[in-house]
Coordinates of C-alpha atoms and ligand atoms in Angstrom, one line a residue:
M1 CA -4.3 53.7 -81.6
I2 CA -7.6 54.6 -83.4
G3 CA -7.6 58.2 -84.7
Y4 CA -4.5 60.3 -85.3
Q5 CA -5.1 64.0 -85.1
F6 CA -4.9 66.3 -82.0
M7 CA -5.1 63.7 -79.3
G8 CA -3.4 61.1 -81.6
K9 CA -0.3 63.3 -81.5
A10 CA -0.4 63.9 -77.8
H11 CA -0.8 60.1 -77.0
S12 CA 1.8 59.0 -79.6
H13 CA 4.3 61.4 -78.1
A14 CA 3.6 60.1 -74.6
Y15 CA 4.3 56.5 -75.5
R16 CA 7.6 57.5 -77.1
D17 CA 8.8 59.8 -74.3
L18 CA 7.8 57.6 -71.4
P19 CA 10.8 55.2 -71.4
F20 CA 13.0 58.1 -72.4
F21 CA 12.3 60.1 -69.2
F22 CA 11.2 57.5 -66.8
G23 CA 13.8 54.9 -67.5
T24 CA 11.1 52.3 -67.0
E25 CA 11.4 48.7 -68.1
I26 CA 8.1 49.1 -69.9
K27 CA 8.8 50.0 -73.5
P28 CA 5.6 50.6 -75.4
V29 CA 5.7 49.3 -79.0
L30 CA 3.8 51.5 -81.4
R31 CA 2.4 48.6 -83.4
A32 CA -0.4 50.1 -85.5
V33 CA -2.6 53.2 -86.0
S34 CA -6.0 53.1 -87.6
G35 CA -7.8 55.8 -89.7
R36 CA -10.4 55.8 -92.5
K37 CA -8.3 57.5 -95.2
E38 CA -5.4 55.4 -96.3
E39 CA -3.1 58.3 -97.5
A40 CA -3.7 60.3 -94.3
V41 CA -3.2 57.4 -91.9
K42 CA -0.1 56.3 -93.7
D43 CA 1.4 59.8 -93.3
A44 CA 0.4 59.9 -89.7
A45 CA 2.0 56.5 -89.0
E46 CA 5.2 57.7 -90.5
Q47 CA 5.2 61.0 -88.7
M48 CA 4.3 59.7 -85.3
G49 CA 6.4 56.5 -85.4
W50 CA 3.8 53.7 -85.8
E51 CA 5.0 50.5 -87.4
S52 CA 1.9 49.9 -89.5
Y53 CA -1.6 51.1 -90.2
E54 CA -5.1 49.8 -90.7
T55 CA -8.0 51.5 -92.5
D56 CA -10.6 49.7 -90.4
W57 CA -10.4 49.8 -86.6
R58 CA -12.0 46.4 -86.4
K59 CA -8.9 44.8 -88.1
L60 CA -6.7 46.5 -85.6
I61 CA -8.7 45.1 -82.7
E62 CA -8.5 41.5 -84.2
R63 CA -4.7 41.7 -84.4
E64 CA -2.9 39.3 -82.0
D65 CA 0.3 41.4 -81.9
I66 CA -1.7 44.2 -80.1
D67 CA -2.3 44.2 -76.3
V68 CA -3.5 47.8 -75.8
V69 CA -6.1 49.8 -77.7
D70 CA -6.0 53.6 -77.5
I71 CA -9.1 55.4 -78.6
V72 CA -8.6 59.0 -79.8
T73 CA -11.6 59.4 -82.0
P74 CA -14.7 61.6 -81.6
N75 CA -17.0 60.8 -78.7
H76 CA -19.7 58.9 -80.6
T77 CA -17.2 56.1 -81.5
H78 CA -15.8 55.5 -78.0
A79 CA -18.5 53.0 -76.8
E80 CA -18.5 50.8 -79.9
I81 CA -14.8 50.6 -80.2
A82 CA -14.2 50.1 -76.4
I83 CA -16.8 47.3 -76.1
A84 CA -15.3 45.5 -79.1
A85 CA -11.8 45.9 -77.8
A86 CA -12.8 44.6 -74.3
K87 CA -14.4 41.6 -75.9
A88 CA -11.1 41.0 -77.8
G89 CA -9.3 41.0 -74.5
K90 CA -7.4 44.3 -75.1
H91 CA -6.5 46.8 -72.3
I92 CA -8.2 50.1 -73.2
I93 CA -7.4 53.8 -72.9
T94 CA -10.0 56.2 -74.2
E95 CA -10.3 59.9 -74.5
K96 CA -13.0 61.8 -72.6
P97 CA -15.9 62.1 -72.2
L98 CA -16.3 58.3 -71.8
A99 CA -19.4 58.2 -74.0
L100 CA -22.3 60.0 -75.5
T101 CA -24.8 59.0 -72.8
L102 CA -24.7 57.7 -69.2
E103 CA -26.3 54.4 -70.5
E104 CA -23.5 53.9 -73.0
A105 CA -20.9 54.7 -70.4
R106 CA -22.3 52.0 -68.1
E107 CA -22.2 49.5 -70.9
M108 CA -18.6 50.3 -71.5
L109 CA -17.8 49.8 -67.8
Q110 CA -19.6 46.5 -67.8
A111 CA -17.7 45.3 -70.8
V112 CA -14.2 46.0 -69.3
K113 CA -15.2 44.4 -66.1
E114 CA -16.7 41.3 -67.7
N115 CA -13.6 40.8 -69.9
N116 CA -11.2 41.6 -67.0
V117 CA -9.1 44.2 -68.9
K118 CA -7.4 47.3 -67.5
H119 CA -9.0 50.6 -68.5
M120 CA -8.3 54.3 -68.3
I121 CA -10.0 57.5 -69.3
C122 CA -7.8 60.4 -70.4
H123 CA -8.3 63.2 -67.9
N124 CA -4.8 64.3 -68.3
Y125 CA -4.9 67.5 -66.2
R126 CA -4.9 65.4 -63.0
F127 CA -1.3 64.5 -63.9
A128 CA 0.2 68.0 -63.8
P129 CA 2.7 67.8 -60.9
A130 CA 1.1 70.9 -59.3
V131 CA -2.3 69.2 -59.3
Q132 CA -0.9 66.0 -57.9
F133 CA 0.8 68.1 -55.2
A134 CA -2.5 69.9 -54.5
K135 CA -4.0 66.5 -53.9
K136 CA -1.2 65.6 -51.5
L137 CA -1.7 68.8 -49.5
I138 CA -5.4 68.1 -49.2
E139 CA -4.8 64.5 -48.2
D140 CA -2.3 65.6 -45.6
G141 CA -5.0 67.9 -44.1
K142 CA -3.3 71.2 -44.9
L143 CA -6.5 72.7 -45.9
G144 CA -8.8 71.1 -43.3
H145 CA -12.4 70.9 -44.2
I146 CA -13.0 72.2 -47.8
Y147 CA -15.8 74.8 -48.2
H148 CA -15.4 75.8 -51.8
F149 CA -14.3 74.3 -55.1
R150 CA -14.5 76.9 -57.9
A151 CA -13.6 76.0 -61.5
N152 CA -13.6 77.8 -64.7
Y153 CA -12.6 76.2 -68.0
L154 CA -12.4 79.0 -70.5
Q155 CA -11.6 78.7 -74.2
D156 CA -12.4 80.9 -77.2
F157 CA -11.7 78.9 -80.4
I158 CA -15.3 78.9 -81.7
M159 CA -16.1 82.5 -81.2
D160 CA -15.9 83.4 -84.9
P161 CA -19.5 82.8 -86.2
E162 CA -17.9 81.4 -89.4
F163 CA -16.0 78.7 -87.4
P164 CA -17.5 75.5 -89.0
L165 CA -20.0 73.1 -87.7
V166 CA -17.3 70.5 -86.7
W167 CA -18.0 67.3 -84.8
R168 CA -17.7 69.1 -81.5
L169 CA -20.8 71.1 -82.3
K170 CA -23.1 68.2 -83.1
K171 CA -24.9 66.5 -80.3
E172 CA -25.1 63.1 -82.1
V173 CA -21.3 63.0 -82.3
S174 CA -20.1 64.8 -79.2
G175 CA -22.9 64.3 -76.7
S176 CA -22.7 67.9 -75.4
G177 CA -20.6 71.0 -76.1
A178 CA -18.5 73.0 -73.6
L179 CA -20.0 70.8 -70.9
G180 CA -18.6 67.4 -72.0
D181 CA -15.6 68.7 -73.9
I182 CA -14.0 70.9 -71.2
G183 CA -16.4 70.9 -68.2
A184 CA -15.8 67.2 -67.9
H185 CA -12.1 68.0 -67.1
S186 CA -13.2 70.4 -64.3
I187 CA -15.5 67.7 -63.0
D188 CA -12.7 65.2 -63.0
L189 CA -10.4 67.6 -61.1
A190 CA -13.2 68.3 -58.6
R191 CA -13.8 64.6 -58.0
F192 CA -10.1 63.9 -57.8
L193 CA -9.4 66.7 -55.3
V194 CA -12.6 67.0 -53.3
G195 CA -14.8 64.0 -53.8
E196 CA -18.2 63.0 -55.1
I197 CA -20.9 65.4 -56.3
T198 CA -24.5 64.5 -55.3
E199 CA -26.6 67.3 -56.8
V200 CA -26.4 70.0 -59.4
V201 CA -28.3 73.0 -60.8
G202 CA -27.2 74.7 -63.9
T203 CA -27.9 76.2 -67.3
M204 CA -26.5 75.8 -70.8
E205 CA -26.5 78.3 -73.6
T206 CA -25.9 78.2 -77.4
F207 CA -24.9 81.7 -78.6
I208 CA -24.3 81.0 -82.3
K209 CA -27.2 78.8 -83.6
E210 CA -26.1 78.1 -87.1
R211 CA -22.7 77.6 -88.7
P212 CA -21.2 76.6 -92.1
A213 CA -20.4 73.0 -92.7
G214 CA -16.8 71.9 -92.1
E215 CA -14.3 69.7 -90.3
M216 CA -11.7 69.9 -87.5
A217 CA -8.3 70.5 -89.1
G218 CA -5.7 69.6 -86.5
G219 CA -5.5 71.0 -82.9
L220 CA -8.5 73.2 -82.4
K221 CA -8.6 74.6 -85.9
G222 CA -11.6 74.2 -88.2
Q223 CA -11.8 74.1 -92.0
A224 CA -15.1 75.6 -93.2
D225 CA -16.8 74.5 -96.4
N226 CA -19.2 77.4 -96.9
S227 CA -21.6 75.5 -99.1
E228 CA -24.3 75.1 -96.5
Y229 CA -25.2 76.1 -93.0
G230 CA -26.4 73.7 -90.3
E231 CA -27.8 73.9 -86.7
V232 CA -25.5 73.9 -83.7
T233 CA -27.0 71.3 -81.4
V234 CA -24.8 71.6 -78.3
D235 CA -24.1 74.2 -75.7
D236 CA -21.5 76.9 -76.3
A237 CA -21.3 77.6 -72.6
V238 CA -22.5 76.1 -69.3
A239 CA -22.6 77.3 -65.7
F240 CA -23.6 75.1 -62.7
I241 CA -23.5 74.9 -58.9
A242 CA -22.8 71.5 -57.3
K243 CA -23.2 70.1 -53.8
F244 CA -20.5 67.6 -52.8
E245 CA -21.0 64.6 -50.4
S246 CA -18.6 66.3 -48.0
G247 CA -20.7 69.5 -47.8
T248 CA -18.4 71.4 -50.1
L249 CA -20.1 73.9 -52.4
G250 CA -18.9 73.8 -56.0
T251 CA -19.2 76.4 -58.8
F252 CA -18.4 75.5 -62.4
E253 CA -18.2 77.5 -65.6
A254 CA -17.2 76.0 -69.0
T255 CA -17.3 78.1 -72.1
R256 CA -15.7 78.5 -75.5
F257 CA -16.8 82.1 -75.7
A258 CA -14.4 83.7 -73.2
G259 CA -12.3 85.8 -75.7
G260 CA -8.6 85.9 -75.0
N261 CA -8.7 82.7 -72.9
R262 CA -7.1 80.0 -75.0
N263 CA -7.1 77.1 -72.6
K264 CA -7.7 78.7 -69.2
N265 CA -8.4 75.6 -67.0
K266 CA -8.5 77.0 -63.5
F267 CA -9.6 76.0 -60.1
E268 CA -9.5 77.5 -56.6
I269 CA -10.1 75.5 -53.4
N270 CA -10.9 77.2 -50.1
G271 CA -10.6 75.2 -46.8
E272 CA -10.8 76.0 -43.1
K273 CA -7.0 76.2 -42.9
G274 CA -5.9 77.4 -46.3
S275 CA -6.6 77.8 -50.0
L276 CA -5.0 76.5 -53.3
R277 CA -5.3 77.8 -56.8
W278 CA -4.1 76.4 -60.2
D279 CA -4.3 77.5 -63.8
M280 CA -3.3 75.2 -66.6
E281 CA -1.8 78.1 -68.6
N282 CA 0.8 78.4 -65.8
M283 CA 0.7 74.7 -65.1
N284 CA 4.0 74.4 -63.3
T285 CA 3.0 76.6 -60.4
L286 CA 0.5 76.2 -57.5
D287 CA -0.6 79.2 -55.4
V288 CA -1.0 78.3 -51.8
Y289 CA -2.3 80.2 -48.8
F290 CA -2.1 78.9 -45.2
A291 CA -4.0 80.6 -42.4
E292 CA -1.3 79.5 -39.9
D293 CA 1.3 81.7 -41.6
E294 CA 2.7 84.5 -39.4
A295 CA 0.5 87.6 -39.2
G296 CA 1.8 90.3 -41.6
L297 CA 3.2 87.6 -43.9
Q298 CA -0.1 86.0 -44.8
G299 CA -1.2 85.8 -48.4
F300 CA -1.0 83.5 -51.5
R301 CA 2.5 82.4 -52.4
T302 CA 3.5 80.7 -55.6
I303 CA 5.3 77.4 -55.6
S304 CA 7.2 76.1 -58.6
C305 CA 6.2 72.4 -58.7
T306 CA 9.4 71.3 -60.3
E307 CA 11.2 69.9 -57.3
E308 CA 11.8 66.2 -56.4
E309 CA 9.0 66.5 -53.9
H310 CA 6.5 67.2 -56.6
P311 CA 5.0 64.0 -58.2
Y312 CA 6.6 63.1 -61.6
A313 CA 8.7 66.3 -61.7
G314 CA 11.9 64.5 -60.7
A315 CA 11.8 62.5 -64.0
Y316 CA 12.7 65.6 -66.0
W317 CA 14.9 68.6 -65.4
P318 CA 16.5 70.5 -62.5
P319 CA 14.1 72.6 -60.4
G320 CA 12.7 75.6 -62.3
H321 CA 13.2 74.0 -65.7
I322 CA 9.5 73.7 -66.5
I323 CA 7.5 71.0 -68.4
G324 CA 4.4 71.4 -70.5
Y325 CA 1.0 70.1 -71.7
E326 CA 2.3 67.0 -73.4
H327 CA 3.9 65.8 -70.1
T328 CA 0.5 65.3 -68.5
F329 CA -0.2 62.6 -71.0
I330 CA 3.2 60.9 -70.3
H331 CA 2.2 60.6 -66.7
L332 CA -1.2 59.3 -67.4
I333 CA 0.2 56.6 -69.7
H334 CA 2.9 55.8 -67.1
E335 CA 0.1 54.9 -64.7
F336 CA -1.8 53.0 -67.4
L337 CA 1.1 50.8 -68.5
H338 CA 2.3 50.2 -64.9
G339 CA -1.3 49.2 -64.1
I340 CA -1.2 46.6 -66.8
T341 CA 2.2 45.1 -65.9
G342 CA 1.6 45.3 -62.2
N343 CA -2.0 44.0 -62.4
V344 CA -3.5 47.1 -60.7
Q345 CA -6.4 49.0 -62.0
P346 CA -5.2 52.6 -62.7
A347 CA -7.3 55.7 -62.3
P348 CA -9.0 57.7 -63.7
N349 CA -10.8 54.7 -65.3
F350 CA -14.1 53.8 -66.8
E351 CA -15.6 53.8 -63.3
D352 CA -14.6 57.5 -63.0
G353 CA -15.8 58.0 -66.6
V354 CA -19.3 56.8 -65.6
K355 CA -19.4 59.0 -62.5
N356 CA -18.3 62.0 -64.6
Q357 CA -20.9 61.2 -67.2
A358 CA -23.6 61.0 -64.5
I359 CA -22.7 64.6 -63.5
L360 CA -22.8 65.7 -67.2
E361 CA -26.2 64.1 -67.5
A362 CA -27.5 65.7 -64.3
V363 CA -26.4 69.2 -65.4
E364 CA -28.1 68.8 -68.8
R365 CA -31.3 67.5 -67.0
S366 CA -31.1 70.6 -64.7
S367 CA -30.7 73.0 -67.6
N368 CA -33.9 71.5 -69.1
S369 CA -35.9 71.3 -65.9
R370 CA -34.6 74.6 -64.5
K371 CA -34.4 72.7 -61.1
W372 CA -31.8 71.0 -58.8
E373 CA -31.1 67.5 -60.1
T374 CA -29.7 64.5 -58.3
V375 CA -26.6 62.8 -59.8
R376 CA -27.7 59.2 -60.8
N377 CA -24.7 57.2 -59.8
Ligands
NAD1 N1 -7.7 65.1 -72.9 C1 -7.8 66.2 -73.6 O1 -7.3 67.3 -73.1 C2 -8.5 66.3 -74.9 C3 -8.2 67.3 -75.8 C4 -8.8 67.3 -77.1 C5 -9.7 66.2 -77.4 N2 -9.9 65.3 -76.5 C6 -10.8 64.1 -76.8 O2 -10.1 63.3 -77.7 C7 -11.0 62.7 -78.7 C8 -10.5 63.1 -80.1 O3 -10.4 64.5 -80.2 P1 -9.4 65.2 -81.1 O4 -9.4 66.7 -80.7 O5 -8.2 64.5 -81.2 O6 -10.2 65.2 -82.5 P2 -9.7 65.4 -84.0 O7 -10.9 65.8 -84.8 O8 -8.5 66.2 -84.0 O9 -9.3 63.9 -84.4 C9 -10.2 62.9 -84.5 C10 -9.6 61.7 -85.2 O10 -10.6 60.6 -85.2 C11 -10.7 60.2 -86.6 N3 -12.1 59.9 -86.8 C12 -13.2 60.7 -86.8 N4 -14.3 60.0 -86.9 C13 -14.0 58.7 -87.0 C14 -14.7 57.5 -87.1 N5 -16.1 57.5 -87.2 N6 -14.0 56.3 -87.1 C15 -12.7 56.3 -87.0 N7 -11.9 57.4 -86.9 C16 -12.6 58.6 -86.9 C17 -10.3 61.4 -87.4 O11 -9.9 61.0 -88.7 C18 -9.1 62.0 -86.6 O12 -7.9 61.2 -86.8 C19 -12.4 63.2 -78.3 O13 -13.0 62.3 -77.6 C20 -12.1 64.5 -77.5 O14 -13.1 64.8 -76.6 C21 -9.3 65.2 -75.3

């Protein structure tokens, strides 16, 4: 694993808990973690249960006792590391967004294909049992034709103007702001549940233009170093409308300026026969509405997706005994490792990452041109 902070913790936990809950014959061995600062990476290795550490990711990729490379570093590093790992014949899992640009994303896809390794991108929210169940309801035709996909991904962790100019706020490191950081997850949910997006029109806004220098300090905290101020070069918020291949109309909003919303990743889907809605902050439940329900009893009802019928839920506790954010990563890594051992390409993968990146790129183009833009797949 390369990187060891917020996502490093989420992924390390997933490798450790996978065999515990799923009783699978696949037992990941946490061979080595890599980071640039020796003391910090040594501590991280001890805390998160990695056998050894490296201070240069290139050394980790050269090691013959490693089969899988997990990339949990900022976005500008994904392409270089993934392409090197593919050339070294390692299977790769990388955090989202896949890359900084569509071009880089395509190069990454080409590298994994040429070297015939398995690949996955970490859109973990697909793996909430309630979202998987929503997918099943849609595939079973319970909603009929889908008219609307409506997503908001709302956070508020950078609202303080003194929150530092961390890597997430620099275009050359992150590619984009709210759009690629959280909007990319909504786009993945849309593609997973409804299908491909062909055209978009949108706008991006940066509310706070300058911030003090500083670094991320674990989770979504920032540590300011007030010596100098620098320019924010990414969007604080984005809103866009999308047309799907299926004729569905999509509306998306992603912002880190929605005070009081810590990680409000929500969607609602309206079809000819019913509607579904989900909210990450109540991730175990799915609201469903079916037009065929008896008159007088119609309305949204809330299902606790903790039953055997709900994907992955049976691996844990009795019904009603809920699971959390970290479990979405266990499920994703379950698919990844089974893909490797069963020689099946899991999803979402770099192909999905490229399609997602093409939508991010089209939204940015539209924000600049102030026109509808075609998604360049
Ligand atoms: N799936 C999700 O829900 C989710 C949530 C948060 C972040 N992410 C993604 O995960 C990735 C990491 O984000 P994070 O929140 O864990 O970031 P973070 O700032 O908490 O951690 C980044 C890690 O990368 C290391 N690092 C930074 N620059 C490096 C470089 N040039 N070379 C090697 N190591 C470097 C840091 O030391 C740190 O260990 C990003 O791509 C981000 O978009 C995904």
